[in-house]
Amino acid sequence: MARTQLILDRYRVIGKAGAGGYGTVQHAYDTHLKRDVAIKCIELSEADMARAHLLAMEERLQREAEERAAREAEERAARAELDAAPAREPLPWEDDFEIPDSPDFPEEPAFLRRRAGAGAGAGAGAGEAGAHDAGAASADAGPGARVAGASAPSTPFDRFGSFDDSDDLDADDLFDHIPGLAEAQTVAKLNDANIVTVYDCAVEGATAYIIMEYVEGKTLARIMREMGDDISLDVIAAVFNSVAHALEFAHDADVLHLDVKPENVIVNTKGVVKVTDFGLATLMDASGQGTAGGGTIGYMPLEQMRQEALDVRTDEWALASLTYEMLSGANPFSAPGFAEAEEAIEEAELVLPSLCWDALDAAADDIMFTALDPDPDERYESVAAFADELTPLLGNARAGKRALAAIVREEEPDAPPEPEEPREPLPPLVDRLGPTGAAVIARVLAVASVVMVSAVALVNMRFGGAGLFGVASDLPVAFWAVLAALAALTAWRPAFGALAAYLCFAAMLLLNFAFVPGLLLLAAAVTWWWFVGRFGSGPAVCALLQPLCGSVGLGALSAVAAGAVLDVREAAATAAFSAVAAIAFASLGSCDLMSWDIFANALVPASAQIAGANVANAFADVVVMPLTWCVAVSWIAAATLFSLFCMRGTRAFDIAGACVAAAALVVGAVAGAALAAGMGAGAGSAGAAASAGLAAGLPSPLALVGTLVPGAVGIVLAVASLCDRVRLEEGEW
């Protein structure tokens, strides 16, 4: 295959990756997004295209019939309404006009007789001229010809149109009826780390293409062949947990897989297990059931072989069969045909899995046999229930993931050398940096922020000592020990370090009698951490950028970072929390959300009573200023819009989202300054206030820098592809 071959004028073919379902899978390079993809190529026969054409035509005719019936119903309703309306009473001048009864009219008025005679002559031979003309027309036409005005019998093709280009069917009409694409559309909505992602579908000529995530690794079937008896309970636990999670995620989206087997489980070079080839996937109906044909003998329960209604317990049985094969080393349900397979399921004498493993508890036997029961009603209600029972009895899934990564990375001694590929353009900086480098930089920023916030809090905690710098003066050993412990905690888990730092700062405010800002920060920190912050390092790092960058006037970077790397809900929540935290920091004296000025406000007055009064007064000034709320709203809007644009998954949308976020920040600063200037115009007229706002309502140069720099940083992040959602999901920061 030539290296210059392109699929859909976009994907450069690298090589054949294998076969999946009923299509060939090609390994290709996406020249737009600059990453590898797997493309399933499904060759469509003339019968496939004709069937898709016919189904699309039937669907269109049915839609048109429904629309026509709806119009006719509306017309009938309108006529019924008119018939039900009361008759109009005659007008006064109409009373003197009498319409004679029909008997007073002659039975055959002269003008009707004249008109009838003319018509008869033209059509029935009553007049000579008419007869001559009609005969001439018939003679000229010849035998079998249709005379103008005569009706010919219609055919179905005359009514619906021939099945050619004139029926106006386009690719969109045919798309849903082409084999394989309906299943691809079903799985495309599943976005999970343990499921191979479907990016797009397309049809060109007589080939359908399904563009998927490219997974560089080995199938579970190959790993089982290579490891043989050396497979460990840790590896089994890693595979079982990942496949169970993928099925649970699909079932939550009302999707059944229906073809779970070792060939459809892939392990990448990081040891991540991914389920692929939802070629038989089907959507469950409202009752939780679905129907589909096909499958693989050995991993199909009886109800699937018998074409009965299926539900989540069908995938549960397949997962149990796969797990039993890993535990026992063989699949007892494999057979050459359906009859033998049914007999194997109903009458097989299964080996107890616990007899194959010294470390496996005997309780695993009953769990496995429950999930493998021929009767679906005797199995667990869901894959989650099955996993909850079996997982504690297997090995260490994390150790198994590391073992799988080592197995996949191991090079084949007799593998042929890879063909030399054309030199690719230099990858983006974020790709060269890699997930590990990104994680290190994120943790360095988080540690710096936590240490700074905690240090400011501790130097302002004075418990009756004489030292000006609080704990740092009175208990220097404890001061440095606490900072070191918080730094270590943040490096290990940024989410816990962020919570600890904000709680420490809130405690400092409360100890200085600044109760309102202290309680506000405490409540906001706990709420944000419980619903968002504890689920990953990303939200924590973004939230910690606010005090770190806000100390030098760039607090809006927190919102920009949240929009770049978090999903929409997390980005909006983190930006809102950053705004609340900025209010607390601004209460130290700066009264500015974008900058709390660490150089001027790191120390509060030595007396707690004086400090509390000063912080409370500054807090009151902050919350009544229009600029505060305009900036807060602009942060939330910037993060939300940036994240929404990034969900599209292309660099162009990422850059557009960054520009929109930058514009939102600038609008917030300008609007706040204009409102402040308008309010400062005094009690004059509304027009005078508006004029004053327009005349003096521009933000200060420092405020403009505080909005323009974060906006520019967001654009740089988008250009560097840091906002790529696929890359973020593959990272571990």
CSV table of N, CA and C in Angstrom, one decimal, residues 327-471:
chain,number,residue,atom,x,y,z
A,327,LEU,N,-9.3,-17.7,34.4
A,327,LEU,CA,-9.1,-18.4,35.6
A,327,LEU,C,-8.7,-19.9,35.4
A,328,SER,N,-9.4,-20.5,34.5
A,328,SER,CA,-9.2,-21.9,34.3
A,328,SER,C,-8.3,-22.3,33.1
A,329,GLY,N,-8.1,-21.4,32.2
A,329,GLY,CA,-7.2,-21.6,31.1
A,329,GLY,C,-7.9,-22.2,29.9
A,330,ALA,N,-9.2,-22.3,29.9
A,330,ALA,CA,-10.0,-22.9,28.8
A,330,ALA,C,-11.4,-22.4,28.8
A,331,ASN,N,-12.0,-22.3,27.7
A,331,ASN,CA,-13.4,-21.9,27.6
A,331,ASN,C,-14.3,-23.2,27.3
A,332,PRO,N,-15.0,-23.6,28.3
A,332,PRO,CA,-15.8,-24.9,28.2
A,332,PRO,C,-17.0,-24.8,27.3
A,333,PHE,N,-17.3,-23.5,26.9
A,333,PHE,CA,-18.6,-23.4,26.1
A,333,PHE,C,-18.3,-23.3,24.6
A,334,SER,N,-17.0,-23.3,24.2
A,334,SER,CA,-16.7,-23.3,22.8
A,334,SER,C,-17.2,-24.6,22.1
A,335,ALA,N,-17.8,-24.4,20.9
A,335,ALA,CA,-18.4,-25.5,20.2
A,335,ALA,C,-18.4,-25.2,18.7
A,336,PRO,N,-18.5,-26.2,17.8
A,336,PRO,CA,-18.6,-26.0,16.4
A,336,PRO,C,-19.9,-25.4,15.9
A,337,GLY,N,-21.0,-25.6,16.7
A,337,GLY,CA,-22.3,-25.1,16.2
A,337,GLY,C,-23.2,-24.7,17.4
A,338,PHE,N,-24.4,-24.2,17.1
A,338,PHE,CA,-25.3,-23.7,18.2
A,338,PHE,C,-25.8,-24.9,19.0
A,339,ALA,N,-26.1,-26.0,18.4
A,339,ALA,CA,-26.6,-27.1,19.2
A,339,ALA,C,-25.6,-27.6,20.2
A,340,GLU,N,-24.4,-27.8,19.8
A,340,GLU,CA,-23.3,-28.2,20.7
A,340,GLU,C,-23.1,-27.2,21.8
A,341,ALA,N,-23.2,-25.9,21.4
A,341,ALA,CA,-22.9,-24.8,22.4
A,341,ALA,C,-24.0,-24.8,23.4
A,342,GLU,N,-25.3,-25.0,23.0
A,342,GLU,CA,-26.4,-25.0,24.0
A,342,GLU,C,-26.2,-26.2,24.9
A,343,GLU,N,-25.8,-27.3,24.4
A,343,GLU,CA,-25.6,-28.5,25.3
A,343,GLU,C,-24.4,-28.2,26.2
A,344,ALA,N,-23.4,-27.6,25.8
A,344,ALA,CA,-22.2,-27.3,26.7
A,344,ALA,C,-22.6,-26.3,27.8
A,345,ILE,N,-23.5,-25.4,27.5
A,345,ILE,CA,-23.9,-24.4,28.5
A,345,ILE,C,-24.8,-25.1,29.5
A,346,GLU,N,-25.7,-25.9,29.1
A,346,GLU,CA,-26.7,-26.5,29.9
A,346,GLU,C,-26.2,-27.7,30.7
A,347,GLU,N,-25.2,-28.4,30.2
A,347,GLU,CA,-24.8,-29.7,30.8
A,347,GLU,C,-23.3,-29.8,31.2
A,348,ALA,N,-22.5,-28.7,30.9
A,348,ALA,CA,-21.1,-28.7,31.2
A,348,ALA,C,-20.8,-28.9,32.6
A,349,GLU,N,-19.8,-29.7,32.9
A,349,GLU,CA,-19.3,-29.9,34.3
A,349,GLU,C,-18.1,-29.0,34.4
A,350,LEU,N,-18.3,-27.8,35.1
A,350,LEU,CA,-17.2,-26.8,35.1
A,350,LEU,C,-16.3,-27.1,36.3
A,351,VAL,N,-15.0,-26.8,36.0
A,351,VAL,CA,-14.0,-26.9,37.1
A,351,VAL,C,-14.1,-25.8,38.0
A,352,LEU,N,-14.0,-26.1,39.3
A,352,LEU,CA,-14.1,-25.0,40.3
A,352,LEU,C,-12.9,-24.0,40.1
A,353,PRO,N,-13.1,-22.7,39.9
A,353,PRO,CA,-12.0,-21.8,39.7
A,353,PRO,C,-11.0,-21.8,40.9
A,354,SER,N,-11.5,-22.0,42.1
A,354,SER,CA,-10.7,-22.0,43.3
A,354,SER,C,-9.7,-23.1,43.3
A,355,LEU,N,-10.0,-24.2,42.6
A,355,LEU,CA,-9.0,-25.3,42.5
A,355,LEU,C,-7.8,-25.0,41.7
A,356,CYS,N,-8.0,-24.0,40.8
A,356,CYS,CA,-6.9,-23.6,39.9
A,356,CYS,C,-5.9,-22.6,40.5
A,357,TRP,N,-6.3,-22.1,41.7
A,357,TRP,CA,-5.5,-21.0,42.3
A,357,TRP,C,-5.5,-21.2,43.8
A,358,ASP,N,-4.3,-21.3,44.4
A,358,ASP,CA,-4.2,-21.4,45.8
A,358,ASP,C,-4.7,-20.1,46.5
A,359,ALA,N,-4.5,-19.0,45.9
A,359,ALA,CA,-4.8,-17.7,46.5
A,359,ALA,C,-6.2,-17.3,46.3
A,360,LEU,N,-7.0,-18.0,45.5
A,360,LEU,CA,-8.4,-17.6,45.2
A,360,LEU,C,-9.4,-18.2,46.2
A,361,ASP,N,-10.1,-17.4,46.9
A,361,ASP,CA,-11.1,-17.9,47.9
A,361,ASP,C,-12.2,-18.7,47.2
A,362,ALA,N,-12.7,-19.7,47.9
A,362,ALA,CA,-13.7,-20.6,47.4
A,362,ALA,C,-15.0,-19.9,47.1
A,363,ALA,N,-15.2,-18.8,47.8
A,363,ALA,CA,-16.4,-18.0,47.5
A,363,ALA,C,-16.5,-17.5,46.1
A,364,ALA,N,-15.4,-17.5,45.4
A,364,ALA,CA,-15.4,-17.0,44.0
A,364,ALA,C,-16.2,-18.1,43.1
A,365,ASP,N,-16.2,-19.3,43.5
A,365,ASP,CA,-16.9,-20.4,42.7
A,365,ASP,C,-18.3,-20.1,42.5
A,366,ASP,N,-19.0,-19.8,43.7
A,366,ASP,CA,-20.4,-19.5,43.6
A,366,ASP,C,-20.7,-18.3,42.8
A,367,ILE,N,-19.9,-17.3,43.0
A,367,ILE,CA,-20.1,-16.0,42.2
A,367,ILE,C,-20.0,-16.2,40.7
A,368,MET,N,-18.9,-17.0,40.3
A,368,MET,CA,-18.8,-17.2,38.9
A,368,MET,C,-20.0,-18.1,38.3
A,369,PHE,N,-20.4,-19.1,39.1
A,369,PHE,CA,-21.5,-19.9,38.6
A,369,PHE,C,-22.8,-19.2,38.6
A,370,THR,N,-23.0,-18.2,39.5
A,370,THR,CA,-24.2,-17.4,39.4
A,370,THR,C,-24.2,-16.6,38.1
A,371,ALA,N,-23.1,-16.0,37.8
A,371,ALA,CA,-23.1,-15.1,36.6
A,371,ALA,C,-23.1,-16.0,35.3
A,372,LEU,N,-22.8,-17.3,35.4
A,372,LEU,CA,-22.8,-18.2,34.2
A,372,LEU,C,-24.1,-19.0,34.2
A,373,ASP,N,-25.0,-18.7,35.0
A,373,ASP,CA,-26.3,-19.5,35.0
A,373,ASP,C,-27.0,-19.4,33.7
A,374,PRO,N,-27.5,-20.5,33.1
A,374,PRO,CA,-28.2,-20.5,31.8
A,374,PRO,C,-29.4,-19.6,31.9
A,375,ASP,N,-30.1,-19.5,33.1
A,375,ASP,CA,-31.3,-18.7,33.2
A,375,ASP,C,-30.9,-17.3,33.6
A,376,PRO,N,-31.3,-16.3,32.8
A,376,PRO,CA,-30.9,-14.9,33.1
A,376,PRO,C,-31.5,-14.5,34.5
A,377,ASP,N,-32.6,-15.0,34.9
A,377,ASP,CA,-33.2,-14.5,36.1
A,377,ASP,C,-32.4,-15.0,37.3
A,378,GLU,N,-31.5,-16.0,37.1
A,378,GLU,CA,-30.7,-16.5,38.3
A,378,GLU,C,-29.4,-15.8,38.4
A,379,ARG,N,-29.1,-14.9,37.4
A,379,ARG,CA,-27.8,-14.2,37.4
A,379,ARG,C,-27.9,-13.0,38.3
A,380,TYR,N,-26.8,-12.2,38.4
A,380,TYR,CA,-26.9,-10.9,39.1
A,380,TYR,C,-27.7,-9.9,38.2
A,381,GLU,N,-28.3,-9.0,38.9
A,381,GLU,CA,-29.1,-8.0,38.2
A,381,GLU,C,-28.3,-7.1,37.2
A,382,SER,N,-27.1,-7.0,37.5
A,382,SER,CA,-26.3,-6.1,36.7
A,382,SER,C,-24.8,-6.5,36.7
A,383,VAL,N,-24.0,-6.0,35.8
A,383,VAL,CA,-22.6,-6.2,35.8
A,383,VAL,C,-22.0,-5.6,37.0
A,384,ALA,N,-22.5,-4.5,37.5
A,384,ALA,CA,-21.9,-3.8,38.7
A,384,ALA,C,-22.1,-4.7,39.9
A,385,ALA,N,-23.2,-5.3,40.0
A,385,ALA,CA,-23.4,-6.3,41.2
A,385,ALA,C,-22.5,-7.4,41.1
A,386,PHE,N,-22.3,-8.0,39.9
A,386,PHE,CA,-21.3,-9.1,39.7
A,386,PHE,C,-19.9,-8.6,40.1
A,387,ALA,N,-19.5,-7.5,39.6
A,387,ALA,CA,-18.2,-6.9,39.9
A,387,ALA,C,-18.0,-6.7,41.3
A,388,ASP,N,-19.0,-6.1,42.0
A,388,ASP,CA,-18.8,-5.9,43.4
A,388,ASP,C,-18.6,-7.1,44.2
A,389,GLU,N,-19.1,-8.3,43.8
A,389,GLU,CA,-19.0,-9.5,44.5
A,389,GLU,C,-17.6,-10.1,44.2
A,390,LEU,N,-17.2,-10.1,42.9
A,390,LEU,CA,-15.9,-10.8,42.6
A,390,LEU,C,-14.7,-10.0,42.8
A,391,THR,N,-14.7,-8.7,42.6
A,391,THR,CA,-13.5,-7.9,42.6
A,391,THR,C,-12.7,-8.1,43.9
A,392,PRO,N,-13.3,-8.1,45.1
A,392,PRO,CA,-12.5,-8.3,46.3
A,392,PRO,C,-11.7,-9.6,46.4
A,393,LEU,N,-12.1,-10.6,45.7
A,393,LEU,CA,-11.5,-11.9,45.8
A,393,LEU,C,-10.4,-12.1,44.8
A,394,LEU,N,-10.3,-11.2,43.8
A,394,LEU,CA,-9.2,-11.3,42.8
A,394,LEU,C,-7.9,-10.6,43.3
A,395,GLY,N,-7.0,-10.4,42.5
A,395,GLY,CA,-5.7,-9.8,42.9
A,395,GLY,C,-5.7,-8.3,42.9
A,396,ASN,N,-4.5,-7.7,42.9
A,396,ASN,CA,-4.4,-6.2,42.9
A,396,ASN,C,-4.4,-5.7,41.5
A,397,ALA,N,-5.5,-4.9,41.2
A,397,ALA,CA,-5.7,-4.4,39.9
A,397,ALA,C,-4.6,-3.5,39.4
A,398,ARG,N,-4.0,-2.6,40.3
A,398,ARG,CA,-3.0,-1.7,40.0
A,398,ARG,C,-1.7,-2.5,39.6
A,399,ALA,N,-1.4,-3.5,40.4
A,399,ALA,CA,-0.2,-4.3,40.0
A,399,ALA,C,-0.4,-5.0,38.7
A,400,GLY,N,-1.7,-5.4,38.5
A,400,GLY,CA,-2.0,-6.1,37.2
A,400,GLY,C,-1.8,-5.1,36.0
A,401,LYS,N,-2.2,-3.9,36.2
A,401,LYS,CA,-2.1,-2.9,35.1
A,401,LYS,C,-0.6,-2.7,34.8
A,402,ARG,N,0.3,-2.6,35.8
A,402,ARG,CA,1.7,-2.5,35.6
A,402,ARG,C,2.3,-3.7,34.8
A,403,ALA,N,1.8,-4.9,35.3
A,403,ALA,CA,2.2,-6.1,34.6
A,403,ALA,C,1.8,-6.2,33.1
A,404,LEU,N,0.6,-5.7,32.9
A,404,LEU,CA,0.1,-5.7,31.5
A,404,LEU,C,0.9,-4.7,30.6
A,405,ALA,N,1.2,-3.6,31.2
A,405,ALA,CA,2.0,-2.6,30.5
A,405,ALA,C,3.4,-3.2,30.1
A,406,ALA,N,4.0,-3.9,31.0
A,406,ALA,CA,5.3,-4.6,30.8
A,406,ALA,C,5.1,-5.7,29.7
A,407,ILE,N,4.0,-6.4,29.7
A,407,ILE,CA,3.8,-7.4,28.7
A,407,ILE,C,3.6,-6.8,27.3
A,408,VAL,N,2.9,-5.8,27.2
A,408,VAL,CA,2.6,-5.2,25.9
A,408,VAL,C,3.8,-4.5,25.4
A,409,ARG,N,4.7,-3.9,26.2
A,409,ARG,CA,5.9,-3.2,25.7
A,409,ARG,C,7.0,-4.1,25.3
A,410,GLU,N,6.9,-5.4,25.8
A,410,GLU,CA,7.9,-6.3,25.5
A,410,GLU,C,8.0,-6.5,24.0
A,411,GLU,N,9.2,-6.4,23.4
A,411,GLU,CA,9.4,-6.5,21.9
A,411,GLU,C,9.5,-8.0,21.5
A,412,GLU,N,9.0,-8.2,20.4
A,412,GLU,CA,9.0,-9.6,19.8
A,412,GLU,C,10.5,-9.8,19.3
A,413,PRO,N,11.2,-10.9,19.7
A,413,PRO,CA,12.5,-11.1,19.2
A,413,PRO,C,12.6,-11.3,17.7
A,414,ASP,N,11.6,-12.0,17.1
A,414,ASP,CA,11.6,-12.3,15.7
A,414,ASP,C,10.7,-11.3,14.9
A,415,ALA,N,10.3,-10.2,15.5
A,415,ALA,CA,9.5,-9.3,14.8
A,415,ALA,C,10.3,-8.6,13.7
A,416,PRO,N,9.7,-8.5,12.5
A,416,PRO,CA,10.4,-7.9,11.4
A,416,PRO,C,10.6,-6.4,11.7
A,417,PRO,N,11.6,-5.8,11.2
A,417,PRO,CA,11.8,-4.3,11.4
A,417,PRO,C,10.7,-3.5,10.8
A,418,GLU,N,10.4,-2.5,11.5
A,418,GLU,CA,9.3,-1.6,11.0
A,418,GLU,C,9.8,-0.8,9.8
A,419,PRO,N,9.0,-0.7,8.8
A,419,PRO,CA,9.4,0.0,7.6
A,419,PRO,C,9.6,1.5,7.9
A,420,GLU,N,10.6,2.1,7.3
A,420,GLU,CA,10.9,3.5,7.6
A,420,GLU,C,9.8,4.4,7.0
A,421,GLU,N,9.2,5.2,7.9
A,421,GLU,CA,8.1,6.1,7.5
A,421,GLU,C,8.7,7.5,7.2
A,422,PRO,N,8.0,8.2,6.4
A,422,PRO,CA,8.4,9.6,6.1
A,422,PRO,C,8.5,10.4,7.4
A,423,ARG,N,9.5,11.2,7.4
A,423,ARG,CA,9.7,12.0,8.6
A,423,ARG,C,8.5,13.0,8.9
A,424,GLU,N,7.9,12.9,10.1
A,424,GLU,CA,6.8,13.7,10.4
A,424,GLU,C,7.2,15.1,10.9
A,425,PRO,N,6.3,16.1,10.7
A,425,PRO,CA,6.7,17.4,11.3
A,425,PRO,C,6.9,17.3,12.8
A,426,LEU,N,7.6,18.2,13.4
A,426,LEU,CA,7.9,18.2,14.8
A,426,LEU,C,6.6,18.3,15.6
A,427,PRO,N,6.4,17.3,16.5
A,427,PRO,CA,5.1,17.4,17.2
A,427,PRO,C,5.0,18.6,18.1
A,428,PRO,N,3.8,18.9,18.5
A,428,PRO,CA,3.6,20.1,19.4
A,428,PRO,C,4.4,19.9,20.7
A,429,LEU,N,4.7,21.0,21.4
A,429,LEU,CA,5.5,21.0,22.6
A,429,LEU,C,4.8,20.1,23.7
A,430,VAL,N,3.5,20.2,23.7
A,430,VAL,CA,2.8,19.4,24.8
A,430,VAL,C,3.0,17.9,24.5
A,431,ASP,N,3.1,17.5,23.3
A,431,ASP,CA,3.4,16.1,23.0
A,431,ASP,C,4.8,15.7,23.4
A,432,ARG,N,5.7,16.6,23.1
A,432,ARG,CA,7.1,16.3,23.5
A,432,ARG,C,7.3,16.3,25.0
A,433,LEU,N,6.5,17.2,25.6
A,433,LEU,CA,6.6,17.2,27.1
A,433,LEU,C,6.0,15.9,27.7
A,434,GLY,N,4.9,15.4,27.1
A,434,GLY,CA,4.4,14.1,27.6
A,434,GLY,C,3.5,14.3,28.8
A,435,PRO,N,2.7,13.3,29.1
A,435,PRO,CA,1.9,13.3,30.3
A,435,PRO,C,2.7,13.5,31.6
A,436,THR,N,3.8,12.8,31.7
A,436,THR,CA,4.6,12.9,32.9
A,436,THR,C,5.1,14.3,33.1
A,437,GLY,N,5.6,14.9,32.1
A,437,GLY,CA,6.1,16.3,32.2
A,437,GLY,C,5.0,17.3,32.6
A,438,ALA,N,3.8,17.1,32.0
A,438,ALA,CA,2.7,18.0,32.3
A,438,ALA,C,2.3,17.8,33.8
A,439,ALA,N,2.3,16.5,34.2
A,439,ALA,CA,2.0,16.3,35.6
A,439,ALA,C,3.0,16.9,36.6
A,440,VAL,N,4.2,16.9,36.2
A,440,VAL,CA,5.3,17.5,37.1
A,440,VAL,C,5.1,19.0,37.2
A,441,ILE,N,4.9,19.6,36.0
A,441,ILE,CA,4.7,21.1,36.0
A,441,ILE,C,3.4,21.5,36.8
A,442,ALA,N,2.3,20.7,36.6
A,442,ALA,CA,1.1,21.0,37.4
A,442,ALA,C,1.3,20.9,38.9
A,443,ARG,N,2.0,19.8,39.3
A,443,ARG,CA,2.2,19.6,40.7
A,443,ARG,C,3.2,20.7,41.3
A,444,VAL,N,4.2,21.1,40.5
A,444,VAL,CA,5.0,22.2,41.0
A,444,VAL,C,4.2,23.5,41.2
A,445,LEU,N,3.4,23.8,40.3
A,445,LEU,CA,2.5,25.0,40.5
A,445,LEU,C,1.6,24.9,41.7
A,446,ALA,N,1.0,23.7,41.9
A,446,ALA,CA,0.1,23.4,43.0
A,446,ALA,C,0.9,23.5,44.3
A,447,VAL,N,2.1,22.9,44.4
A,447,VAL,CA,2.9,23.0,45.6
A,447,VAL,C,3.3,24.4,45.9
A,448,ALA,N,3.7,25.2,44.9
A,448,ALA,CA,4.0,26.6,45.2
A,448,ALA,C,2.8,27.4,45.7
A,449,SER,N,1.7,27.2,45.2
A,449,SER,CA,0.5,27.9,45.6
A,449,SER,C,0.1,27.5,47.1
A,450,VAL,N,0.1,26.2,47.3
A,450,VAL,CA,-0.2,25.7,48.7
A,450,VAL,C,0.8,26.3,49.7
A,451,VAL,N,2.0,26.2,49.4
A,451,VAL,CA,3.0,26.7,50.4
A,451,VAL,C,2.8,28.2,50.6
A,452,MET,N,2.6,29.0,49.5
A,452,MET,CA,2.4,30.4,49.7
A,452,MET,C,1.1,30.7,50.5
A,453,VAL,N,0.0,30.1,50.2
A,453,VAL,CA,-1.2,30.4,50.9
A,453,VAL,C,-1.1,30.0,52.4
A,454,SER,N,-0.5,28.8,52.6
A,454,SER,CA,-0.3,28.3,54.0
A,454,SER,C,0.6,29.2,54.8
A,455,ALA,N,1.7,29.7,54.1
A,455,ALA,CA,2.6,30.6,54.8
A,455,ALA,C,2.0,31.9,55.2
A,456,VAL,N,1.2,32.5,54.3
A,456,VAL,CA,0.5,33.7,54.6
A,456,VAL,C,-0.5,33.5,55.8
A,457,ALA,N,-1.2,32.3,55.8
A,457,ALA,CA,-2.1,32.0,56.9
A,457,ALA,C,-1.4,31.9,58.2
A,458,LEU,N,-0.3,31.1,58.2
A,458,LEU,CA,0.4,30.9,59.5
A,458,LEU,C,1.1,32.1,60.1
A,459,VAL,N,1.6,33.0,59.2
A,459,VAL,CA,2.3,34.2,59.8
A,459,VAL,C,1.3,35.1,60.4
A,460,ASN,N,0.0,35.0,60.0
A,460,ASN,CA,-1.0,35.8,60.6
A,460,ASN,C,-1.9,35.1,61.7
A,461,MET,N,-1.5,33.9,62.1
A,461,MET,CA,-2.1,33.3,63.2
A,461,MET,C,-1.2,33.6,64.5
A,462,ARG,N,-1.8,34.4,65.3
A,462,ARG,CA,-1.0,34.8,66.5
A,462,ARG,C,-1.8,34.4,67.8
A,463,PHE,N,-1.2,33.5,68.5
A,463,PHE,CA,-1.8,32.9,69.7
A,463,PHE,C,-1.3,33.5,71.0
A,464,GLY,N,-1.2,34.8,71.0
A,464,GLY,CA,-0.7,35.4,72.2
A,464,GLY,C,0.8,35.6,72.3
A,465,GLY,N,1.5,35.2,71.3
A,465,GLY,CA,3.0,35.4,71.3
A,465,GLY,C,3.3,36.8,71.0
A,466,ALA,N,4.6,37.1,71.2
A,466,ALA,CA,5.1,38.4,70.9
A,466,ALA,C,5.6,38.6,69.4
A,467,GLY,N,5.7,37.5,68.7
A,467,GLY,CA,6.3,37.6,67.4
A,467,GLY,C,5.3,38.3,66.4
A,468,LEU,N,5.9,39.1,65.5
A,468,LEU,CA,5.1,39.8,64.5
A,468,LEU,C,4.6,38.8,63.5
A,469,PHE,N,5.4,37.7,63.2
A,469,PHE,CA,5.1,36.8,62.2
A,469,PHE,C,4.4,35.6,62.6
A,470,GLY,N,3.6,35.7,63.7
A,470,GLY,CA,2.7,34.6,64.2
A,470,GLY,C,3.5,33.3,64.4
A,471,VAL,N,3.0,32.2,63.9
A,471,VAL,CA,3.6,30.9,64.1
A,471,VAL,C,5.0,30.9,63.6
